[in-house]
Backbone as JSON Lines, residues from 0, in Angstrom:
{"i":0,"aa":"M","n":[54.56,0.33,-82.58],"ca":[55.93,0.24,-82.58],"c":[56.75,2.16,-82.71]}
{"i":1,"aa":"S","n":[55.45,2.69,-83.46],"ca":[55.61,3.97,-83.99],"c":[55.49,4.77,-82.89]}
{"i":2,"aa":"R","n":[54.56,4.32,-81.23],"ca":[54.29,5.38,-80.08],"c":[55.88,5.15,-79.36]}
{"i":3,"aa":"K","n":[56.01,4.13,-78.95],"ca":[57.6,3.99,-78.34],"c":[58.78,4.67,-79.35]}
{"i":4,"aa":"L","n":[59.25,4.83,-80.41],"ca":[60.34,5.56,-81.19],"c":[59.29,6.72,-82.02]}
{"i":5,"aa":"S","n":[58.32,8.19,-81.0],"ca":[58.24,8.75,-81.52],"c":[58.49,9.68,-82.1]}
{"i":6,"aa":"W","n":[60.17,10.01,-82.33],"ca":[60.58,10.65,-82.65],"c":[61.67,10.13,-84.26]}
{"i":7,"aa":"L","n":[60.85,9.19,-84.8],"ca":[61.06,8.55,-85.74],"c":[59.73,8.85,-87.23]}
{"i":8,"aa":"P","n":[59.82,9.02,-87.91],"ca":[58.77,8.88,-88.87],"c":[58.07,7.23,-89.03]}
{"i":9,"aa":"E","n":[56.93,7.45,-89.27],"ca":[55.83,5.89,-89.24],"c":[56.57,5.31,-90.49]}
{"i":10,"aa":"K","n":[57.05,6.13,-91.6],"ca":[57.53,5.11,-92.65],"c":[58.7,4.61,-92.69]}
{"i":11,"aa":"E","n":[60.12,5.38,-91.73],"ca":[61.22,4.85,-91.78],"c":[60.94,3.52,-90.47]}
{"i":12,"aa":"I","n":[59.65,3.34,-89.73],"ca":[59.92,2.57,-88.99],"c":[59.41,1.53,-89.8]}
{"i":13,"aa":"A","n":[58.43,1.68,-90.98],"ca":[57.87,0.42,-91.36],"c":[58.96,0.0,-92.57]}
{"i":14,"aa":"L","n":[59.4,1.36,-93.21],"ca":[60.93,0.45,-94.16],"c":[61.8,-0.32,-93.39]}
{"i":15,"aa":"A","n":[62.12,0.37,-92.18],"ca":[62.92,-0.81,-91.43],"c":[62.8,-2.27,-91.29]}
{"i":16,"aa":"I","n":[61.34,-2.4,-90.94],"ca":[60.63,-3.55,-90.49],"c":[60.49,-4.23,-91.76]}
{"i":17,"aa":"N","n":[60.14,-3.72,-92.71],"ca":[59.89,-4.9,-94.03],"c":[61.1,-4.96,-94.47]}
{"i":18,"aa":"T","n":[62.22,-4.26,-94.37],"ca":[63.32,-4.52,-95.22],"c":[63.8,-5.61,-94.14]}
{"i":19,"aa":"L","n":[64.07,-5.55,-92.86],"ca":[64.84,-7.11,-91.46],"c":[63.59,-8.31,-92.02]}
{"i":20,"aa":"I","n":[62.17,-7.87,-92.57],"ca":[61.58,-9.47,-92.5],"c":[61.86,-9.68,-94.17]}
{"i":21,"aa":"K","n":[62.1,-8.76,-94.92],"ca":[62.4,-9.21,-96.24],"c":[63.69,-9.96,-96.11]}
{"i":22,"aa":"Q","n":[65.24,-9.27,-95.84],"ca":[66.01,-10.29,-95.55],"c":[66.09,-11.46,-94.73]}
{"i":23,"aa":"M","n":[65.35,-11.32,-94.31],"ca":[65.23,-12.88,-92.95],"c":[64.22,-13.95,-94.51]}
{"i":24,"aa":"S","n":[63.53,-13.3,-94.96],"ca":[62.67,-14.34,-95.48],"c":[63.63,-14.9,-96.71]}
{"i":25,"aa":"D","n":[64.63,-13.91,-97.29],"ca":[65.42,-14.67,-98.58],"c":[66.44,-14.94,-98.11]}
{"i":26,"aa":"T","n":[67.38,-15.07,-97.11],"ca":[67.46,-15.78,-96.15],"c":[67.34,-17.28,-95.71]}
{"i":27,"aa":"L","n":[66.31,-17.51,-95.29],"ca":[65.7,-18.43,-95.03],"c":[65.24,-19.55,-96.19]}
{"i":28,"aa":"S","n":[64.98,-18.81,-97.26],"ca":[64.4,-19.67,-98.62],"c":[65.63,-20.36,-99.55]}
{"i":29,"aa":"Q","n":[66.75,-19.48,-99.0],"ca":[67.49,-20.02,-99.95],"c":[68.66,-21.29,-98.49]}
{"i":30,"aa":"G","n":[67.8,-21.25,-97.35],"ca":[68.24,-22.34,-96.91],"c":[69.11,-22.07,-95.94]}
{"i":31,"aa":"G","n":[69.47,-20.61,-95.25],"ca":[70.07,-20.52,-94.57],"c":[69.78,-20.47,-93.17]}
{"i":32,"aa":"R","n":[69.85,-19.92,-92.26],"ca":[70.34,-19.77,-90.67],"c":[70.29,-18.99,-90.4]}
{"i":33,"aa":"I","n":[69.17,-17.71,-89.37],"ca":[69.38,-16.99,-89.03],"c":[69.29,-16.84,-87.4]}
{"i":34,"aa":"E","n":[70.73,-16.06,-86.8],"ca":[71.16,-16.37,-85.32],"c":[71.2,-14.84,-84.7]}
{"i":35,"aa":"I","n":[69.96,-14.69,-83.82],"ca":[69.62,-13.07,-83.26],"c":[70.1,-13.31,-81.96]}
{"i":36,"aa":"R","n":[70.98,-12.91,-81.56],"ca":[72.0,-12.72,-79.99],"c":[70.81,-12.47,-79.42]}
{"i":37,"aa":"G","n":[71.3,-13.32,-77.9],"ca":[69.83,-13.32,-77.04],"c":[68.72,-12.94,-77.06]}
{"i":38,"aa":"F","n":[67.95,-13.52,-78.6],"ca":[66.36,-13.64,-79.19],"c":[65.85,-15.37,-79.65]}
{"i":39,"aa":"G","n":[66.82,-15.39,-80.02],"ca":[66.81,-17.24,-80.54],"c":[66.99,-17.15,-82.39]}
{"i":40,"aa":"S","n":[67.27,-18.07,-82.8],"ca":[67.48,-18.75,-83.91],"c":[66.46,-19.27,-85.07]}
{"i":41,"aa":"F","n":[66.31,-18.93,-86.15],"ca":[66.17,-19.43,-86.9],"c":[66.21,-20.05,-88.31]}
{"i":42,"aa":"C","n":[65.5,-21.87,-88.22],"ca":[66.0,-22.42,-89.18],"c":[64.8,-22.95,-89.92]}
{"i":43,"aa":"L","n":[65.26,-24.07,-91.52],"ca":[64.54,-24.87,-91.8],"c":[64.45,-26.21,-91.28]}
{"i":44,"aa":"H","n":[63.57,-26.76,-91.11],"ca":[63.09,-28.25,-90.56],"c":[62.66,-28.95,-91.82]}
{"i":45,"aa":"F","n":[62.78,-29.87,-92.49],"ca":[61.79,-30.76,-93.76],"c":[61.16,-31.37,-93.16]}
{"i":46,"aa":"R","n":[59.85,-31.55,-93.76],"ca":[58.65,-32.24,-93.09],"c":[58.75,-33.42,-94.24]}
{"i":47,"aa":"P","n":[58.86,-34.57,-94.38],"ca":[58.85,-35.3,-95.14],"c":[57.36,-35.69,-95.55]}
{"i":48,"aa":"P","n":[57.4,-36.56,-97.02],"ca":[55.85,-36.86,-97.06],"c":[55.26,-37.74,-96.21]}
{"i":49,"aa":"R","n":[53.94,-37.51,-95.55],"ca":[53.5,-38.72,-94.77],"c":[51.71,-38.88,-95.48]}
{"i":50,"aa":"R","n":[51.34,-40.07,-94.96],"ca":[50.12,-40.53,-95.58],"c":[49.58,-39.3,-94.19]}
{"i":51,"aa":"A","n":[47.88,-39.08,-95.29],"ca":[46.99,-37.77,-94.74],"c":[45.71,-38.66,-95.01]}
{"i":52,"aa":"H","n":[44.6,-38.49,-95.43],"ca":[43.47,-38.32,-95.0],"c":[42.45,-36.71,-94.95]}
{"i":53,"aa":"N","n":[41.61,-36.8,-96.07],"ca":[40.78,-35.66,-95.67],"c":[39.22,-36.15,-95.07]}
{"i":54,"aa":"P","n":[39.18,-34.86,-93.73],"ca":[38.19,-35.23,-93.59],"c":[37.05,-35.66,-93.66]}
{"i":55,"aa":"K","n":[36.68,-34.7,-94.74],"ca":[35.22,-34.41,-95.25],"c":[35.21,-34.79,-96.35]}
{"i":56,"aa":"T","n":[35.7,-36.23,-96.87],"ca":[35.82,-36.78,-98.1],"c":[35.85,-38.43,-97.82]}
{"i":57,"aa":"G","n":[37.32,-38.13,-96.98],"ca":[37.8,-40.16,-96.03],"c":[38.9,-40.15,-98.0]}
{"i":58,"aa":"E","n":[39.22,-39.27,-98.36],"ca":[39.47,-39.47,-99.02],"c":[41.33,-39.86,-98.87]}
{"i":59,"aa":"K","n":[42.25,-41.03,-99.07],"ca":[43.16,-40.61,-98.72],"c":[44.19,-40.11,-99.35]}
{"i":60,"aa":"L","n":[45.42,-39.92,-98.92],"ca":[46.07,-38.7,-100.18],"c":[47.95,-38.63,-99.38]}
{"i":61,"aa":"V","n":[48.66,-38.2,-99.89],"ca":[50.04,-38.3,-99.38],"c":[50.51,-36.78,-99.5]}
{"i":62,"aa":"T","n":[51.15,-36.06,-98.67],"ca":[51.1,-34.66,-98.09],"c":[52.74,-34.69,-99.22]}
{"i":63,"aa":"Q","n":[52.95,-33.39,-99.66],"ca":[54.15,-33.13,-100.92],"c":[55.1,-33.28,-100.16]}
{"i":64,"aa":"P","n":[56.45,-33.03,-99.79],"ca":[57.71,-32.63,-98.53],"c":[57.58,-31.01,-98.83]}
{"i":65,"aa":"K","n":[57.96,-31.36,-97.75],"ca":[58.54,-29.44,-97.69],"c":[58.98,-28.91,-96.31]}
{"i":66,"aa":"Y","n":[60.06,-27.76,-96.82],"ca":[60.36,-27.23,-95.21],"c":[59.55,-26.5,-94.37]}
{"i":67,"aa":"A","n":[59.82,-26.11,-92.91],"ca":[59.26,-25.34,-92.28],"c":[60.02,-25.03,-91.37]}
{"i":68,"aa":"V","n":[59.57,-23.08,-91.28],"ca":[60.23,-22.24,-90.66],"c":[60.19,-22.8,-89.07]}
{"i":69,"aa":"H","n":[61.52,-22.87,-88.19],"ca":[61.52,-23.63,-86.82],"c":[62.18,-22.12,-86.42]}
{"i":70,"aa":"F","n":[61.71,-21.98,-85.33],"ca":[62.44,-21.14,-83.97],"c":[62.92,-21.49,-82.91]}
{"i":71,"aa":"K","n":[63.84,-21.37,-82.55],"ca":[64.39,-21.89,-81.47],"c":[64.77,-20.66,-80.05]}
{"i":72,"aa":"P","n":[64.08,-20.37,-78.91],"ca":[64.56,-18.81,-78.59],"c":[65.57,-19.16,-77.67]}
{"i":73,"aa":"G","n":[66.16,-17.94,-77.37],"ca":[67.36,-18.23,-76.91],"c":[67.53,-18.17,-75.36]}
{"i":74,"aa":"K","n":[68.6,-18.36,-75.2],"ca":[68.53,-18.66,-73.42],"c":[67.44,-17.36,-72.29]}
{"i":75,"aa":"E","n":[68.18,-15.69,-73.5],"ca":[67.24,-15.32,-71.9],"c":[66.15,-14.92,-72.37]}
{"i":76,"aa":"V","n":[65.81,-15.21,-73.58],"ca":[64.39,-15.38,-74.32],"c":[63.16,-15.66,-73.26]}
{"i":77,"aa":"R","n":[64.25,-17.39,-72.89],"ca":[63.0,-18.41,-72.86],"c":[63.28,-17.84,-70.7]}
{"i":78,"aa":"E","n":[64.03,-17.41,-70.2],"ca":[64.28,-17.21,-69.33],"c":[63.06,-16.21,-68.38]}
{"i":79,"aa":"Q","n":[63.11,-14.85,-69.25],"ca":[62.2,-14.24,-68.99],"c":[60.61,-14.24,-69.45]}
{"i":80,"aa":"V","n":[60.12,-14.78,-70.07],"ca":[59.23,-15.2,-70.77],"c":[59.01,-16.48,-69.63]}
{"i":81,"aa":"N","n":[59.42,-17.34,-69.07],"ca":[59.72,-18.56,-68.21],"c":[58.96,-17.58,-66.52]}
{"i":82,"aa":"A","n":[59.7,-16.51,-66.64],"ca":[59.35,-15.5,-64.7],"c":[58.73,-15.15,-64.97]}
{"i":83,"aa":"S","n":[57.97,-14.68,-66.09],"ca":[56.64,-13.69,-66.56],"c":[55.04,-15.15,-66.07]}
{"i":84,"aa":"R","n":[55.44,-16.11,-66.09],"ca":[54.52,-16.97,-66.85],"c":[53.23,-16.97,-65.21]}
{"i":85,"aa":"H","n":[53.49,-15.83,-64.38],"ca":[52.26,-15.51,-63.32],"c":[51.34,-14.58,-64.05]}
{"i":86,"aa":"I","n":[52.18,-13.73,-64.76],"ca":[51.24,-12.44,-65.47],"c":[50.59,-13.23,-66.41]}
{"i":87,"aa":"P","n":[49.06,-12.47,-65.97],"ca":[47.84,-12.58,-67.33],"c":[48.63,-12.16,-68.81]}
{"i":88,"aa":"L","n":[47.97,-12.77,-69.39],"ca":[48.29,-12.4,-71.27],"c":[46.97,-11.5,-71.29]}
{"i":89,"aa":"Q","n":[47.68,-10.42,-71.94],"ca":[47.21,-9.28,-72.61],"c":[47.02,-9.28,-74.46]}
{"i":90,"aa":"Q","n":[45.9,-9.0,-74.7],"ca":[45.37,-9.51,-75.88],"c":[45.46,-7.68,-76.74]}
{"i":91,"aa":"D","n":[46.5,-7.42,-77.48],"ca":[47.01,-6.22,-77.91],"c":[46.23,-5.88,-78.79]}
{"i":92,"aa":"E","n":[45.68,-4.45,-78.76],"ca":[44.6,-4.01,-79.3],"c":[44.42,-3.36,-80.68]}
{"i":93,"aa":"N","n":[45.82,-4.14,-80.95],"ca":[45.93,-3.83,-82.32],"c":[45.58,-4.84,-83.09]}
{"i":94,"aa":"M","n":[45.94,-5.88,-82.52],"ca":[45.44,-8.17,-83.03],"c":[44.43,-7.43,-83.67]}
{"i":95,"aa":"N","n":[43.93,-8.28,-84.6],"ca":[42.71,-8.63,-85.12],"c":[41.97,-7.17,-85.2]}
{"i":96,"aa":"T","n":[42.69,-6.88,-85.89],"ca":[41.98,-5.5,-86.73],"c":[41.04,-6.26,-87.84]}
{"i":97,"aa":"A","n":[41.6,-6.84,-88.57],"ca":[40.34,-7.53,-89.76],"c":[39.1,-7.93,-88.52]}
{"i":98,"aa":"D","n":[38.99,-8.76,-88.24],"ca":[37.97,-9.5,-87.33],"c":[37.54,-8.64,-86.26]}
{"i":99,"aa":"N","n":[38.07,-7.02,-85.92],"ca":[37.15,-6.17,-85.74],"c":[36.11,-5.51,-86.68]}
{"i":100,"aa":"E","n":[36.48,-4.94,-87.86],"ca":[36.39,-4.51,-88.47],"c":[34.81,-4.72,-88.97]}
{"i":101,"aa":"D","n":[34.56,-5.58,-88.8],"ca":[32.96,-7.15,-89.54],"c":[32.13,-6.36,-88.68]}
{"i":102,"aa":"E","n":[32.49,-5.58,-87.23],"ca":[31.93,-5.73,-85.94],"c":[31.34,-4.26,-85.94]}
């Protein structure tokens, strides 16, 4: 992102992004809902306890109830993504940098 916003110092970009993510996390952890017009919304979905098993040992157990973050894309995002389905996906060169360090 700092390449696209070259007139802004990288530290200011990082601070803005981290502040936004922290605010979103705080809102969701308090049970709130986040809506970004034209992009989508984030909310919490309750996951009740369920019966499961450990595949390694076969031990049966019951999972703990929990909340999971759910994202629902907005109409504009859905339309843009669906319109570009014919374009092959490109892996970002900055992604998986931890994986590439081992090579």
